[in-house]
CSV table of C-alpha atoms in Angstrom, one decimal:
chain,number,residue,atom,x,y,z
H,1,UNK,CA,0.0,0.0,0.0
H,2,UNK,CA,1.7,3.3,-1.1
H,3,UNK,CA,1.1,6.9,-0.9
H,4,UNK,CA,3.2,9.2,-4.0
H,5,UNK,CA,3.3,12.8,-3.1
H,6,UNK,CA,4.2,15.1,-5.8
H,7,UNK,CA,4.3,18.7,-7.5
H,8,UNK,CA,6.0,20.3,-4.6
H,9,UNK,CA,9.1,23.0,-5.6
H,10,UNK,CA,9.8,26.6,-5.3
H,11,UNK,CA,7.4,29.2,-6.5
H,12,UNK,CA,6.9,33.2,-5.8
H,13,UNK,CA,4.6,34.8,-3.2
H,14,UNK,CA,1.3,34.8,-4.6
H,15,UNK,CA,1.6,31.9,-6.8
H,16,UNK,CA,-0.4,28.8,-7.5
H,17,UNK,CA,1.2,25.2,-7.3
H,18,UNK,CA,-0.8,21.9,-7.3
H,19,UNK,CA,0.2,19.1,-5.2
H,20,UNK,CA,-0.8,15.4,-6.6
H,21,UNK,CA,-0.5,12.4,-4.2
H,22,UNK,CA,-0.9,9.0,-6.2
H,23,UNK,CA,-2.4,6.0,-4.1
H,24,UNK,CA,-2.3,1.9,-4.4
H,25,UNK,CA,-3.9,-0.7,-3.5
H,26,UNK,CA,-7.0,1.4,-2.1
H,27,UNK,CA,-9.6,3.1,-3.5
H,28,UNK,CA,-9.3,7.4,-2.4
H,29,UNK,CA,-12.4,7.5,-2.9
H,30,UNK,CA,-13.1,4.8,0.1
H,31,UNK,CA,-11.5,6.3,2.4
H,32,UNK,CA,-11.2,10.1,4.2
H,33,UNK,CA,-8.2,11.9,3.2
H,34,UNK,CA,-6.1,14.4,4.4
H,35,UNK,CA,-3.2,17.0,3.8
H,36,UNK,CA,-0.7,17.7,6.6
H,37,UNK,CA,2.5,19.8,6.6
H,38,UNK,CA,5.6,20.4,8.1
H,39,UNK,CA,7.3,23.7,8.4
H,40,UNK,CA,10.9,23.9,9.1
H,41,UNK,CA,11.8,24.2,12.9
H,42,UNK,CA,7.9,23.5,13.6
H,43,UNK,CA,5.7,20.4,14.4
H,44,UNK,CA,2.7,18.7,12.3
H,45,UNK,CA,0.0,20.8,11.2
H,46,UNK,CA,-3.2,19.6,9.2
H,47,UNK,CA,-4.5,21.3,6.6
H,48,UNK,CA,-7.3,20.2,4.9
H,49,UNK,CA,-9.5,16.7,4.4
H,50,UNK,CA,-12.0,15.6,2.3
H,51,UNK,CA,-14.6,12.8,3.3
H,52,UNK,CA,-15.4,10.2,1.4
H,53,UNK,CA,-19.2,11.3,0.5
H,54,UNK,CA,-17.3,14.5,-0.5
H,55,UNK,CA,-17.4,17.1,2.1
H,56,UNK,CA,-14.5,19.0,2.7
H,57,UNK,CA,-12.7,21.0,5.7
H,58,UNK,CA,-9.5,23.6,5.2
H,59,UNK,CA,-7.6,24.6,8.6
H,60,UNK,CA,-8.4,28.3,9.1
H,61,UNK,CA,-4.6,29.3,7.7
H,62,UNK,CA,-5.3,28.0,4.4
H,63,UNK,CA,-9.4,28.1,3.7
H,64,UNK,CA,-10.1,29.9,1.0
H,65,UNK,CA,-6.6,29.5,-0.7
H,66,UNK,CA,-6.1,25.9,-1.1
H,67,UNK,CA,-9.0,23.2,-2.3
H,68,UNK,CA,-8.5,19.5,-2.3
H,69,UNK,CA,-10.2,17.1,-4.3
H,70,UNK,CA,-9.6,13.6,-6.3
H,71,UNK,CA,-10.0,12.2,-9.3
H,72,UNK,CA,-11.6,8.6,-8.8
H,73,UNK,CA,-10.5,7.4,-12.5
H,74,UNK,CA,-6.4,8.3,-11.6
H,75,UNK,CA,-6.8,7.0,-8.1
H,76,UNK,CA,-5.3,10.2,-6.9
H,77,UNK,CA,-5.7,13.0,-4.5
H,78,UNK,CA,-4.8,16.8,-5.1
H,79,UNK,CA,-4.4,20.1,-3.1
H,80,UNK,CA,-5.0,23.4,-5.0
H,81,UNK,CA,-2.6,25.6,-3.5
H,82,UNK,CA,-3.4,29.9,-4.4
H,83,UNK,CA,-2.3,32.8,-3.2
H,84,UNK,CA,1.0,31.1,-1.2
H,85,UNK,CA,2.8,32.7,1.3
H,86,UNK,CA,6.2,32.4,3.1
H,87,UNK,CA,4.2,30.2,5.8
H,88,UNK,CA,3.2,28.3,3.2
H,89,UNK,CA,6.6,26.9,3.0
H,90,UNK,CA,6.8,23.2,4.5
H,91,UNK,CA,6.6,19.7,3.4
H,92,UNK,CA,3.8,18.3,2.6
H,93,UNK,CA,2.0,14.8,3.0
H,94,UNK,CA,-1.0,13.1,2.0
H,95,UNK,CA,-2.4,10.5,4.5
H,96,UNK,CA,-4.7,8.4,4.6
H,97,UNK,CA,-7.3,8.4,7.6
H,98,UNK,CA,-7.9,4.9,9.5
H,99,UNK,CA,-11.2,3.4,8.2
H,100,UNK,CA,-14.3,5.3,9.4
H,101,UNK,CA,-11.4,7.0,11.7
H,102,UNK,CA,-10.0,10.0,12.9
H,103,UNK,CA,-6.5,9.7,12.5
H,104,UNK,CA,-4.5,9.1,9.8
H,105,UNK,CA,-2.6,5.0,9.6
H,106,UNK,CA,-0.8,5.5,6.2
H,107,UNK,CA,1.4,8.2,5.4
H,108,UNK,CA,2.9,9.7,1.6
H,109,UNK,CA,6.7,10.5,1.6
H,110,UNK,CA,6.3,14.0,1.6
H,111,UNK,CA,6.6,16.8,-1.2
H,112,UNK,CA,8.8,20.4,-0.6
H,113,UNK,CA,7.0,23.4,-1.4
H,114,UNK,CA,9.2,26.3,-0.8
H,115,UNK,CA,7.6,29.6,-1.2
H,116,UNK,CA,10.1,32.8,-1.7
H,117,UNK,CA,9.6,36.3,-0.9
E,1,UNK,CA,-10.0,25.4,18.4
E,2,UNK,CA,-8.8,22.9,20.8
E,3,UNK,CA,-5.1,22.8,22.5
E,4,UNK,CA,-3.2,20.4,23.1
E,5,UNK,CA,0.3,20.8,24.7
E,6,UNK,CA,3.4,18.5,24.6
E,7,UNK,CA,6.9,18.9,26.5
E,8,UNK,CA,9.8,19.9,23.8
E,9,UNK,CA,12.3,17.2,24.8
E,10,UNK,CA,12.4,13.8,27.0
E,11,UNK,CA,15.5,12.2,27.4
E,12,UNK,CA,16.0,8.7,28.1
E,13,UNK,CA,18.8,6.0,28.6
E,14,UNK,CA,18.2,2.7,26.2
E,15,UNK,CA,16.5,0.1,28.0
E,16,UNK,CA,14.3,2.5,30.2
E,17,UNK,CA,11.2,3.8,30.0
E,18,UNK,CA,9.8,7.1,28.5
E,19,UNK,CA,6.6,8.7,29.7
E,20,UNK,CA,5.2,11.3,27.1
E,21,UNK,CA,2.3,13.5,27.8
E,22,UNK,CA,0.0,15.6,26.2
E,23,UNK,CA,-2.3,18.2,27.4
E,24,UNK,CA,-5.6,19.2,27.0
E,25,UNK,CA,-8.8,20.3,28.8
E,26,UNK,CA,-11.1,17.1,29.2
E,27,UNK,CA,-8.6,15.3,27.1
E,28,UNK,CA,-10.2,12.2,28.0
E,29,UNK,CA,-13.6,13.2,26.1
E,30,UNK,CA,-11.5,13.2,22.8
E,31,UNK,CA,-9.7,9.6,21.4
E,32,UNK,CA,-5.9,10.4,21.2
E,33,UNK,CA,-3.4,9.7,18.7
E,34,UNK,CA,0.1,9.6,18.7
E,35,UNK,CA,2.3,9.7,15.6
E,36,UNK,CA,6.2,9.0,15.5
E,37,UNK,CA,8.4,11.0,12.7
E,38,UNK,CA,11.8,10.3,12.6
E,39,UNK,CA,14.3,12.6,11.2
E,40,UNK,CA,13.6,13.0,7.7
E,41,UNK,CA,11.4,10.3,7.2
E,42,UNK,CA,6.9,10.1,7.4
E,43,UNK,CA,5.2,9.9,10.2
E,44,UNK,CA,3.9,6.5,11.8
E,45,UNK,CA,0.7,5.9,13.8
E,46,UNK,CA,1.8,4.3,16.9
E,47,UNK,CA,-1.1,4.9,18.9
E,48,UNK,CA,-4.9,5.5,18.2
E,49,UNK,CA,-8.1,5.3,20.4
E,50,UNK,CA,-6.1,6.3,23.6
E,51,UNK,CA,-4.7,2.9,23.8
E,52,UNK,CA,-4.8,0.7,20.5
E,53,UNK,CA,-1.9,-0.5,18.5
E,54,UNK,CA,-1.4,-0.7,14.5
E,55,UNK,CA,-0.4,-3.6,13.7
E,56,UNK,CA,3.4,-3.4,13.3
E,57,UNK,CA,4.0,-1.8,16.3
E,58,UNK,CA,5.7,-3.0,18.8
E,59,UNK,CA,4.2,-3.8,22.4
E,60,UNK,CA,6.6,-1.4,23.5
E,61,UNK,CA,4.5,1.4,23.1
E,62,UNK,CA,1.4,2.0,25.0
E,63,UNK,CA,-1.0,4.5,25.8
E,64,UNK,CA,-3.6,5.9,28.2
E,65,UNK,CA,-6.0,8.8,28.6
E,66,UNK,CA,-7.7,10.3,32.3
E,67,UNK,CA,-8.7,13.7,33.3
E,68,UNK,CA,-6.5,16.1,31.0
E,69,UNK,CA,-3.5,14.2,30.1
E,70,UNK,CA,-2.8,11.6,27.7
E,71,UNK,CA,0.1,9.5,27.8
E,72,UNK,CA,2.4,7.5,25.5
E,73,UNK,CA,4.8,5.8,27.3
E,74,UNK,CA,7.5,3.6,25.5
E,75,UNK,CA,8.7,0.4,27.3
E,76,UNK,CA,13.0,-0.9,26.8
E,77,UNK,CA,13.4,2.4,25.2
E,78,UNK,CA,16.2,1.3,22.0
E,79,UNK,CA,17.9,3.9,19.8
E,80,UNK,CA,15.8,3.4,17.1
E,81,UNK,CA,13.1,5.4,18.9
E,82,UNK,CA,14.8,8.1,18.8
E,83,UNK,CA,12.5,10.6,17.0
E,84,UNK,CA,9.6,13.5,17.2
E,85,UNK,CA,6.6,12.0,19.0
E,86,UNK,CA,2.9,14.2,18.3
E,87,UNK,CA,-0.1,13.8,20.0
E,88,UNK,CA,-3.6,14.1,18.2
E,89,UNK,CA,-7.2,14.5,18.4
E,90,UNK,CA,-10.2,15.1,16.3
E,91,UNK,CA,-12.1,18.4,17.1
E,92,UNK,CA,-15.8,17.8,16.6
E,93,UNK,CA,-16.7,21.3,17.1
E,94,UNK,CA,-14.8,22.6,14.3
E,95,UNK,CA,-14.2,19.3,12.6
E,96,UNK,CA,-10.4,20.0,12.6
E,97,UNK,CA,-7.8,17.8,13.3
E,98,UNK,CA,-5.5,19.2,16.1
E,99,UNK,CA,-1.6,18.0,16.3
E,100,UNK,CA,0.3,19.3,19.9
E,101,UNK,CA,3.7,20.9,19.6
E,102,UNK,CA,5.8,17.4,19.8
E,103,UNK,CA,8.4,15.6,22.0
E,104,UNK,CA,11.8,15.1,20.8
E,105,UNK,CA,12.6,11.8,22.1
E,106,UNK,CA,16.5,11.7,22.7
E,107,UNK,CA,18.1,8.3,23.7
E,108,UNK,CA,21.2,9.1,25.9
């Protein structure tokens, strides 16, 4: 079972940069699934989830700026990312949230999104 | 939103035990979670529901929940568990999901 976080990389202040986390061996659309991030120096933060029956909940730093979503045919998860800032800048990881759970039992390796000033 | 605090660091010689705690006010109404990140690398559940295991995970690590702490404490610590531990809980109100500040976990 494998979580493949990707798009991160370096973008301007006020950009846009989509973040795309391929899964196997589950369906995305089975299960709840979340963004969470790292900043550098700092601890875990969540950012956004979205439910299986398609609701969707953004930490207050980032709603309005970021949207995830997922595309049931690729098997994939994405997170919209608008507007960045320079706290925007962490790594990022999809997880996957323990069956009917509220916490997350399979991790993604992580993707860098650096955002410059 | 709900807080939950964590101390920075514990320290702990290998084959002893390490008692992590988190904070929070009726902590024990909420189901705690505790994830392991080692330098670098993902995080791993290694506790859910206050007291369950993944499976994987060694017996070595077990948890509790009363009043306003939460505890992970790890059994014959070894080096390899050596890493940043987090607490976390789901915040119905809000429907968030809250991480505290996390423990560095050194092994002397």
């Amino acid at each position: 079972v494998q979580l493949v976080a990707s798009g991160g990389g370096l973008v301007q202040r006020g950009g846009s940069l989509r973040l795309s986390c391929s899964v196997s061996e589950f369906t995305v659309s089975g299960y709840f699934m979340s963004w969470v991030r790292l900043p550098p120096g700092k601890g875990l933060e969540w950012v956004a989830v979205l439910y299986s029956g398609g609701d969707t909940y953004y930490a207050d730093p980032v709603k309005g700026r970021f949207t995830i979503s997922r595309d049931s045919s690729r098997n994939t998860l994405s997170l919209q990312m608008n507007s960045l800032r320079h706290e925007d800048t962490a790594v990022y990881y999809c997880a996957r949230h323990v069956l009917r759970g509220n916490t997350f039992d399979l991790w993604g390796q992580g993707t860098l999104v650096t955002v410059s000033s | 939103s709900y807080v939950l605090t964590q101390p920075p660091s514990v320290s702990v010689a290998p084959g002893q035990t390490a008692t992590l705690t988190c904070g929070g006010d009726n902590i024990e109404s909420h189901s705690v979670h505790w994830h392991q990140q080692r330098s670098g690398q993902a995080p791993v559940l290694v506790v859910y529901d206050d007291t369950d295991r993944p499976s994987g995970i060694p017996e070595r690590f077990s948890g509790s929940n009363s009043g306003n702490t939460a505890t992970l404490t790890i059994s014959r610590v070894e080096a390899g568990d050596e890493a940043d531990y987090y607490c976390q809980v789901w915040d119905s109100i809000n429907d968030h999901f809250v991480f505290g500040p996390g423990t560095k976990v050194t092994v002397l």
